PDB file of C-alpha atoms in Angstrom:
ATOM      1  CA  UNK D  16     -17.088  19.068 -18.610  1.00  0.00           C
ATOM      2  CA  UNK D  17     -14.276  19.858 -20.835  1.00  0.00           C
ATOM      3  CA  UNK D  18     -12.888  16.727 -22.589  1.00  0.00           C
ATOM      4  CA  UNK D  19      -9.268  18.025 -21.993  1.00  0.00           C
ATOM      5  CA  UNK D  20      -9.873  18.681 -18.259  1.00  0.00           C
ATOM      6  CA  UNK D  21     -10.921  15.242 -17.625  1.00  0.00           C
ATOM      7  CA  UNK D  22      -7.918  13.989 -19.632  1.00  0.00           C
ATOM      8  CA  UNK D  23      -5.476  15.954 -17.460  1.00  0.00           C
ATOM      9  CA  UNK D  24      -7.283  14.680 -14.224  1.00  0.00           C
ATOM     10  CA  UNK D  25      -6.807  11.297 -15.337  1.00  0.00           C
ATOM     11  CA  UNK D  26      -3.266  11.459 -16.085  1.00  0.00           C
ATOM     12  CA  UNK D  27      -2.670  13.262 -12.721  1.00  0.00           C
ATOM     13  CA  UNK D  28      -4.285  10.774 -10.352  1.00  0.00           C
ATOM     14  CA  UNK D  29      -2.316   8.214 -12.195  1.00  0.00           C
ATOM     15  CA  UNK D  30       0.862   9.935 -11.728  1.00  0.00           C
ATOM     16  CA  UNK D  31       3.646   9.580  -8.961  1.00  0.00           C
ATOM     17  CA  UNK D  32       3.139  13.280  -7.965  1.00  0.00           C
ATOM     18  CA  UNK D  33      -0.599  12.651  -6.865  1.00  0.00           C
ATOM     19  CA  UNK D  34      -1.161  12.353  -3.090  1.00  0.00           C
ATOM     20  CA  UNK D  35      -4.843  12.589  -2.027  1.00  0.00           C
ATOM     21  CA  UNK D  36      -3.899  14.143   1.267  1.00  0.00           C
ATOM     22  CA  UNK D  37      -2.084  16.725   0.049  1.00  0.00           C
ATOM     23  CA  UNK D  38      -4.877  17.881  -2.470  1.00  0.00           C
ATOM     24  CA  UNK D  39      -7.310  17.420   0.539  1.00  0.00           C
ATOM     25  CA  UNK D  40      -4.955  19.338   2.915  1.00  0.00           C
ATOM     26  CA  UNK D  41      -5.121  16.979   5.484  1.00  0.00           C
ATOM     27  CA  UNK D  42      -2.599  14.608   7.323  1.00  0.00           C
ATOM     28  CA  UNK D  43      -2.114  11.211   6.662  1.00  0.00           C
ATOM     29  CA  UNK D  44      -4.146   8.467   7.934  1.00  0.00           C
ATOM     30  CA  UNK D  45      -6.951  11.123   8.632  1.00  0.00           C
ATOM     31  CA  UNK D  46     -10.445   9.709   9.764  1.00  0.00           C
ATOM     32  CA  UNK D  47     -13.288   9.600   7.335  1.00  0.00           C
ATOM     33  CA  UNK D  48     -14.897  12.483   9.282  1.00  0.00           C
ATOM     34  CA  UNK D  49     -11.840  14.247   8.687  1.00  0.00           C
ATOM     35  CA  UNK D  50     -11.831  13.622   5.055  1.00  0.00           C
ATOM     36  CA  UNK D  51     -15.417  14.212   4.471  1.00  0.00           C
ATOM     37  CA  UNK D  52     -14.875  17.605   6.592  1.00  0.00           C
ATOM     38  CA  UNK D  53     -12.063  18.901   4.356  1.00  0.00           C
ATOM     39  CA  UNK D  54     -13.701  17.810   1.129  1.00  0.00           C
ATOM     40  CA  UNK D  55     -16.836  19.905   1.778  1.00  0.00           C
ATOM     41  CA  UNK D  56     -14.718  22.943   3.161  1.00  0.00           C
ATOM     42  CA  UNK D  57     -12.530  23.058  -0.096  1.00  0.00           C
ATOM     43  CA  UNK D  58     -15.358  21.991  -2.417  1.00  0.00           C
ATOM     44  CA  UNK D  59     -17.556  25.138  -1.739  1.00  0.00           C
ATOM     45  CA  UNK D  60     -14.584  27.214  -2.730  1.00  0.00           C
ATOM     46  CA  UNK D  61     -13.836  25.169  -6.050  1.00  0.00           C
ATOM     47  CA  UNK D  62     -17.173  24.332  -7.219  1.00  0.00           C
ATOM     48  CA  UNK D  63     -18.290  25.702 -10.431  1.00  0.00           C
ATOM     49  CA  UNK D  64     -21.281  27.395  -9.016  1.00  0.00           C
ATOM     50  CA  UNK D  65     -18.663  29.699  -6.712  1.00  0.00           C
ATOM     51  CA  UNK D  66     -16.697  30.341  -9.832  1.00  0.00           C
ATOM     52  CA  UNK D  67     -13.963  27.546  -8.901  1.00  0.00           C
ATOM     53  CA  UNK D  68     -11.665  25.914 -11.123  1.00  0.00           C
ATOM     54  CA  UNK D  69     -13.010  22.536 -12.650  1.00  0.00           C
ATOM     55  CA  UNK D  70      -9.927  20.833 -12.610  1.00  0.00           C
ATOM     56  CA  UNK D  71      -9.053  21.377  -9.138  1.00  0.00           C
ATOM     57  CA  UNK D  72     -12.506  20.307  -8.057  1.00  0.00           C
ATOM     58  CA  UNK D  73     -12.434  17.221  -9.853  1.00  0.00           C
ATOM     59  CA  UNK D  74      -9.221  16.299  -8.465  1.00  0.00           C
ATOM     60  CA  UNK D  75     -10.560  17.184  -4.942  1.00  0.00           C
ATOM     61  CA  UNK D  76     -13.624  14.787  -5.511  1.00  0.00           C
ATOM     62  CA  UNK D  77     -11.281  12.254  -7.058  1.00  0.00           C
ATOM     63  CA  UNK D  78      -9.120  12.506  -3.687  1.00  0.00           C
ATOM     64  CA  UNK D  79     -12.219  12.479  -1.320  1.00  0.00           C
ATOM     65  CA  UNK D  80     -13.382   9.266  -3.083  1.00  0.00           C
ATOM     66  CA  UNK D  81     -10.612   7.392  -3.140  1.00  0.00           C
ATOM     67  CA  UNK D  82      -9.986   7.905   0.612  1.00  0.00           C
ATOM     68  CA  UNK D  83     -13.547   7.098   1.342  1.00  0.00           C
ATOM     69  CA  UNK D  84     -12.792   3.636   0.068  1.00  0.00           C
ATOM     70  CA  UNK D  85     -11.231   1.486   2.948  1.00  0.00           C
ATOM     71  CA  UNK D  86      -9.497  -0.932   0.676  1.00  0.00           C
ATOM     72  CA  UNK D  87      -7.922   1.871  -1.430  1.00  0.00           C
ATOM     73  CA  UNK D  88      -7.162   4.049   1.698  1.00  0.00           C
ATOM     74  CA  UNK D  89      -5.324   1.138   3.391  1.00  0.00           C
ATOM     75  CA  UNK D  90      -3.193   0.465   0.550  1.00  0.00           C
ATOM     76  CA  UNK D  91      -2.239   3.896   0.301  1.00  0.00           C
ATOM     77  CA  UNK D  92      -1.569   4.373   4.008  1.00  0.00           C
ATOM     78  CA  UNK D  93       0.446   1.299   3.822  1.00  0.00           C
ATOM     79  CA  UNK D  94       2.160   1.128   0.489  1.00  0.00           C
ATOM     80  CA  UNK D  95       1.456   4.297  -1.013  1.00  0.00           C
ATOM     81  CA  UNK D  96       0.038   2.892  -4.372  1.00  0.00           C
ATOM     82  CA  UNK D  97      -3.161   3.126  -6.224  1.00  0.00           C
ATOM     83  CA  UNK D  98      -4.382  -0.273  -7.314  1.00  0.00           C
ATOM     84  CA  UNK D  99      -5.532  -0.710 -10.908  1.00  0.00           C
ATOM     85  CA  UNK D 100      -8.995  -2.271 -11.617  1.00  0.00           C
ATOM     86  CA  UNK D 101      -7.365  -5.462 -13.099  1.00  0.00           C
ATOM     87  CA  UNK D 102      -5.310  -5.841 -10.068  1.00  0.00           C
ATOM     88  CA  UNK D 103      -8.344  -5.598  -7.838  1.00  0.00           C
ATOM     89  CA  UNK D 104     -10.200  -8.199  -9.992  1.00  0.00           C
ATOM     90  CA  UNK D 105      -7.108 -10.531  -9.569  1.00  0.00           C
ATOM     91  CA  UNK D 106      -6.810 -10.017  -5.871  1.00  0.00           C
ATOM     92  CA  UNK D 107     -10.785 -10.801  -5.478  1.00  0.00           C
ATOM     93  CA  UNK D 108     -10.621 -13.898  -7.518  1.00  0.00           C
ATOM     94  CA  UNK D 109      -7.589 -15.357  -5.536  1.00  0.00           C
ATOM     95  CA  UNK D 110      -9.364 -14.476  -2.314  1.00  0.00           C
ATOM     96  CA  UNK D 111     -12.182 -16.326  -3.596  1.00  0.00           C
ATOM     97  CA  UNK D 112      -9.748 -19.395  -4.285  1.00  0.00           C
ATOM     98  CA  UNK D 113      -8.282 -19.067  -0.735  1.00  0.00           C
ATOM     99  CA  UNK D 114     -11.851 -18.732   1.065  1.00  0.00           C
ATOM    100  CA  UNK D 115     -12.552 -22.049  -0.537  1.00  0.00           C
ATOM    101  CA  UNK D 116      -9.972 -23.923   0.403  1.00  0.00           C
ATOM    102  CA  UNK D 117      -9.836 -22.641   4.041  1.00  0.00           C
ATOM    103  CA  UNK D 118     -13.616 -23.338   4.206  1.00  0.00           C
ATOM    104  CA  UNK D 119     -13.432 -26.967   2.643  1.00  0.00           C
ATOM    105  CA  UNK D 120     -10.276 -27.959   5.248  1.00  0.00           C
ATOM    106  CA  UNK D 121     -12.390 -26.665   8.389  1.00  0.00           C
ATOM    107  CA  UNK D 122     -15.543 -28.478   6.747  1.00  0.00           C
ATOM    108  CA  UNK D 123     -13.419 -31.503   6.309  1.00  0.00           C
ATOM    109  CA  UNK D 124     -12.079 -31.736   9.714  1.00  0.00           C
ATOM    110  CA  UNK D 125      -8.650 -30.976   8.195  1.00  0.00           C
ATOM    111  CA  UNK D 126      -7.763 -27.877  10.723  1.00  0.00           C
ATOM    112  CA  UNK D 127      -8.939 -26.338  14.169  1.00  0.00           C
ATOM    113  CA  UNK D 128     -12.584 -26.873  15.411  1.00  0.00           C
ATOM    114  CA  UNK D 129     -14.549 -24.851  13.398  1.00  0.00           C
ATOM    115  CA  UNK D 130     -16.200 -23.075  16.375  1.00  0.00           C
ATOM    116  CA  UNK D 131     -12.748 -21.519  17.014  1.00  0.00           C
ATOM    117  CA  UNK D 132     -12.060 -20.675  13.328  1.00  0.00           C
ATOM    118  CA  UNK D 133     -11.543 -17.298  12.421  1.00  0.00           C
ATOM    119  CA  UNK D 134     -11.679 -17.546   9.052  1.00  0.00           C
ATOM    120  CA  UNK D 135     -10.493 -14.070   7.573  1.00  0.00           C
ATOM    121  CA  UNK D 136      -7.492 -14.413   9.853  1.00  0.00           C
ATOM    122  CA  UNK D 137      -6.811 -17.786   8.334  1.00  0.00           C
ATOM    123  CA  UNK D 138      -7.073 -16.558   4.993  1.00  0.00           C
ATOM    124  CA  UNK D 139      -4.649 -13.711   6.020  1.00  0.00           C
ATOM    125  CA  UNK D 140      -2.105 -16.127   7.253  1.00  0.00           C
ATOM    126  CA  UNK D 141      -2.003 -17.711   3.642  1.00  0.00           C
ATOM    127  CA  UNK D 142      -1.633 -14.639   1.981  1.00  0.00           C
ATOM    128  CA  UNK D 143       1.193 -13.418   4.336  1.00  0.00           C
ATOM    129  CA  UNK D 144       2.979 -16.837   3.626  1.00  0.00           C
ATOM    130  CA  UNK D 145       2.935 -16.322   0.095  1.00  0.00           C
ATOM    131  CA  UNK D 146       3.967 -12.699   0.133  1.00  0.00           C
ATOM    132  CA  UNK D 147       6.961 -13.824   2.737  1.00  0.00           C
ATOM    133  CA  UNK D 148       7.745 -16.431  -0.124  1.00  0.00           C
ATOM    134  CA  UNK D 149       7.738 -14.131  -2.953  1.00  0.00           C
ATOM    135  CA  UNK D 150       9.770 -11.602  -0.944  1.00  0.00           C
ATOM    136  CA  UNK D 151      12.584 -14.205  -0.179  1.00  0.00           C
ATOM    137  CA  UNK D 152      12.528 -15.153  -3.956  1.00  0.00           C
ATOM    138  CA  UNK D 153      12.634 -11.281  -4.732  1.00  0.00           C
ATOM    139  CA  UNK D 154      15.988 -10.983  -2.725  1.00  0.00           C
ATOM    140  CA  UNK D 155      17.352 -14.191  -4.344  1.00  0.00           C
ATOM    141  CA  UNK D 156      16.638 -13.087  -7.750  1.00  0.00           C
ATOM    142  CA  UNK D 157      17.786  -9.387  -7.034  1.00  0.00           C
ATOM    143  CA  UNK D 158      21.439 -11.065  -5.719  1.00  0.00           C
ATOM    144  CA  UNK D 159      21.328 -13.183  -8.851  1.00  0.00           C
ATOM    145  CA  UNK D 160      20.879 -10.354 -11.335  1.00  0.00           C
ATOM    146  CA  UNK D 161      23.321  -8.320  -9.487  1.00  0.00           C
ATOM    147  CA  UNK D 162      26.052 -11.299  -9.757  1.00  0.00           C
ATOM    148  CA  UNK D 163      25.088 -11.781 -13.467  1.00  0.00           C
ATOM    149  CA  UNK D 164      25.701  -8.039 -14.155  1.00  0.00           C
ATOM    150  CA  UNK D 165      29.223  -8.140 -12.709  1.00  0.00           C
ATOM    151  CA  UNK D 166      30.163 -10.842 -15.231  1.00  0.00           C
ATOM    152  CA  UNK D 167      28.474  -9.025 -18.092  1.00  0.00           C
ATOM    153  CA  UNK D 168      31.248  -7.800 -20.640  1.00  0.00           C
ATOM    154  CA  UNK D 169      34.009  -9.389 -18.865  1.00  0.00           C
ATOM    155  CA  UNK D 170      34.565 -12.169 -21.447  1.00  0.00           C
ATOM    156  CA  UNK D 171      35.176 -11.296 -25.147  1.00  0.00           C
ATOM    157  CA  UNK D 172      35.596 -13.433 -28.364  1.00  0.00           C
ATOM    158  CA  UNK D 173      39.157 -12.821 -30.151  1.00  0.00           C
ATOM    159  CA  UNK D 174      37.567 -13.494 -33.313  1.00  0.00           C
ATOM    160  CA  UNK D 175      34.390 -12.886 -35.185  1.00  0.00           C
ATOM    161  CA  UNK D 176      31.465 -14.996 -34.316  1.00  0.00           C
ATOM    162  CA  UNK D 177      28.970 -15.979 -31.535  1.00  0.00           C
ATOM    163  CA  UNK D 178      29.988 -14.930 -27.961  1.00  0.00           C
ATOM    164  CA  UNK D 179      28.379 -17.980 -25.946  1.00  0.00           C
ATOM    165  CA  UNK D 180      29.520 -16.355 -22.568  1.00  0.00           C
ATOM    166  CA  UNK D 181      27.861 -13.083 -23.145  1.00  0.00           C
ATOM    167  CA  UNK D 182      24.799 -14.686 -25.010  1.00  0.00           C
ATOM    168  CA  UNK D 183      24.182 -16.696 -21.991  1.00  0.00           C
ATOM    169  CA  UNK D 184      24.762 -14.142 -19.255  1.00  0.00           C
ATOM    170  CA  UNK D 185      22.375 -11.706 -21.411  1.00  0.00           C
ATOM    171  CA  UNK D 186      19.590 -14.641 -21.550  1.00  0.00           C
ATOM    172  CA  UNK D 187      19.940 -15.091 -17.832  1.00  0.00           C
ATOM    173  CA  UNK D 188      19.869 -11.319 -16.997  1.00  0.00           C
ATOM    174  CA  UNK D 189      16.526 -11.283 -19.288  1.00  0.00           C
ATOM    175  CA  UNK D 190      15.110 -14.081 -17.316  1.00  0.00           C
ATOM    176  CA  UNK D 191      16.117 -12.528 -13.656  1.00  0.00           C
ATOM    177  CA  UNK D 192      14.388  -9.609 -14.964  1.00  0.00           C
ATOM    178  CA  UNK D 193      11.166 -10.994 -16.205  1.00  0.00           C
ATOM    179  CA  UNK D 194      11.004 -13.202 -12.816  1.00  0.00           C
ATOM    180  CA  UNK D 195      11.361  -9.808 -10.705  1.00  0.00           C
ATOM    181  CA  UNK D 196       8.754  -8.069 -12.729  1.00  0.00           C
ATOM    182  CA  UNK D 197       6.324 -11.201 -11.996  1.00  0.00           C
ATOM    183  CA  UNK D 198       7.133 -11.302  -8.423  1.00  0.00           C
ATOM    184  CA  UNK D 199       6.517  -7.158  -8.022  1.00  0.00           C
ATOM    185  CA  UNK D 200       2.964  -7.959  -9.535  1.00  0.00           C
ATOM    186  CA  UNK D 201       2.395 -10.937  -7.253  1.00  0.00           C
ATOM    187  CA  UNK D 202       3.339  -8.763  -4.112  1.00  0.00           C
ATOM    188  CA  UNK D 203       1.250  -5.827  -5.214  1.00  0.00           C
ATOM    189  CA  UNK D 204      -1.595  -8.084  -5.900  1.00  0.00           C
ATOM    190  CA  UNK D 205      -1.112  -9.853  -2.103  1.00  0.00           C
ATOM    191  CA  UNK D 206      -0.997  -6.399  -0.603  1.00  0.00           C
ATOM    192  CA  UNK D 207      -4.276  -5.674  -2.296  1.00  0.00           C
ATOM    193  CA  UNK D 208      -5.644  -9.017  -0.642  1.00  0.00           C
ATOM    194  CA  UNK D 209      -4.406  -7.914   2.746  1.00  0.00           C
ATOM    195  CA  UNK D 210      -6.397  -4.534   2.475  1.00  0.00           C
ATOM    196  CA  UNK D 211      -9.416  -6.282   1.406  1.00  0.00           C
ATOM    197  CA  UNK D 212      -9.379  -8.745   4.434  1.00  0.00           C
ATOM    198  CA  UNK D 213      -9.342  -5.558   6.823  1.00  0.00           C
ATOM    199  CA  UNK D 214     -12.793  -4.977   6.023  1.00  0.00           C
ATOM    200  CA  UNK D 215     -13.700  -8.586   7.598  1.00  0.00           C
ATOM    201  CA  UNK D 216     -13.932  -9.278  11.329  1.00  0.00           C
ATOM    202  CA  UNK D 217     -14.878 -12.423  12.995  1.00  0.00           C
ATOM    203  CA  UNK D 218     -16.893 -12.164  16.164  1.00  0.00           C
ATOM    204  CA  UNK D 219     -18.742 -14.402  18.790  1.00  0.00           C
ATOM    205  CA  UNK D 220     -15.942 -17.007  18.840  1.00  0.00           C
ATOM    206  CA  UNK D 221     -16.126 -19.371  22.000  1.00  0.00           C
ATOM    207  CA  UNK D 222     -12.945 -18.901  23.903  1.00  0.00           C
ATOM    208  CA  UNK D 223     -10.336 -21.664  22.574  1.00  0.00           C
ATOM    209  CA  UNK D 224      -9.606 -24.806  24.826  1.00  0.00           C
ATOM    210  CA  UNK D 225      -5.866 -24.283  24.375  1.00  0.00           C
ATOM    211  CA  UNK D 226      -3.080 -22.659  26.391  1.00  0.00           C
ATOM    212  CA  UNK D 227      -3.715 -19.138  27.535  1.00  0.00           C
ATOM    213  CA  UNK D 228      -6.822 -18.575  26.260  1.00  0.00           C
ATOM    214  CA  UNK D 229      -5.301 -17.531  22.862  1.00  0.00           C
ATOM    215  CA  UNK D 230      -5.552 -19.145  19.494  1.00  0.00           C
ATOM    216  CA  UNK D 231      -2.545 -20.942  18.727  1.00  0.00           C
ATOM    217  CA  UNK D 232      -2.557 -21.964  14.990  1.00  0.00           C
ATOM    218  CA  UNK D 233       0.592 -23.875  14.844  1.00  0.00           C
ATOM    219  CA  UNK D 234      -1.519 -26.458  17.113  1.00  0.00           C
ATOM    220  CA  UNK D 235      -3.455 -27.590  14.026  1.00  0.00           C
ATOM    221  CA  UNK D 236      -2.563 -28.405  10.455  1.00  0.00           C
ATOM    222  CA  UNK D 237      -1.717 -25.142   8.942  1.00  0.00           C
ATOM    223  CA  UNK D 238      -3.028 -23.569   5.849  1.00  0.00           C
ATOM    224  CA  UNK D 239      -0.096 -21.259   5.471  1.00  0.00           C
ATOM    225  CA  UNK D 240       1.832 -24.180   3.616  1.00  0.00           C
ATOM    226  CA  UNK D 241      -0.725 -24.037   0.890  1.00  0.00           C
ATOM    227  CA  UNK D 242       0.421 -21.455  -1.683  1.00  0.00           C
ATOM    228  CA  UNK D 243      -2.578 -20.740  -3.563  1.00  0.00           C
ATOM    229  CA  UNK D 244      -1.650 -17.840  -5.669  1.00  0.00           C
ATOM    230  CA  UNK D 245       0.771 -17.104  -8.236  1.00  0.00           C
TER     231      UNK D 245
END
């Protein structure tokens, strides 16, 4: 395969214009069967044996492989972004930490009776709690940054020398921008964690003894107050 073609494909799949559903010619949230069918239909025309275009075929295969990955597909369907390998590795490591914390709490009796515990759902609660905290912090820092930018440039020093006010404002703007950058990364990793948890389910749980036959996690010590990823 021509190295230039491979390089061009790599650039395309990581660009803002790349859309796996559009490449396959199918509707968003299509089923795995519909994805496979669309791929086979188009691959016959684009394969080199049929005189097809090598670049288009590689893009088609990438779109198919991407959407057949349940975690990648879930992220794209919900958030329209493609996670990097580094982000996925970070998400898996943090999920390990949460899993250990939740299981340890249940094993130590610091939570609901273990026979009624839906571990993936408890982990999901932890992640969602963290994401809510991050979203609140993001809004607060966005407002702070907006106010700092309003103040920027309003104060001038009459003579030569250090403009203390401008310097402090610039420093605080830089700090707020850096915080927003970190929060963006944290939220992306949190979204990946939720997508990973979608591949788990808990079966065979006995009916809970509390009201309405539905589990009420608020009845027990909450895991959601434990912020375990940063």
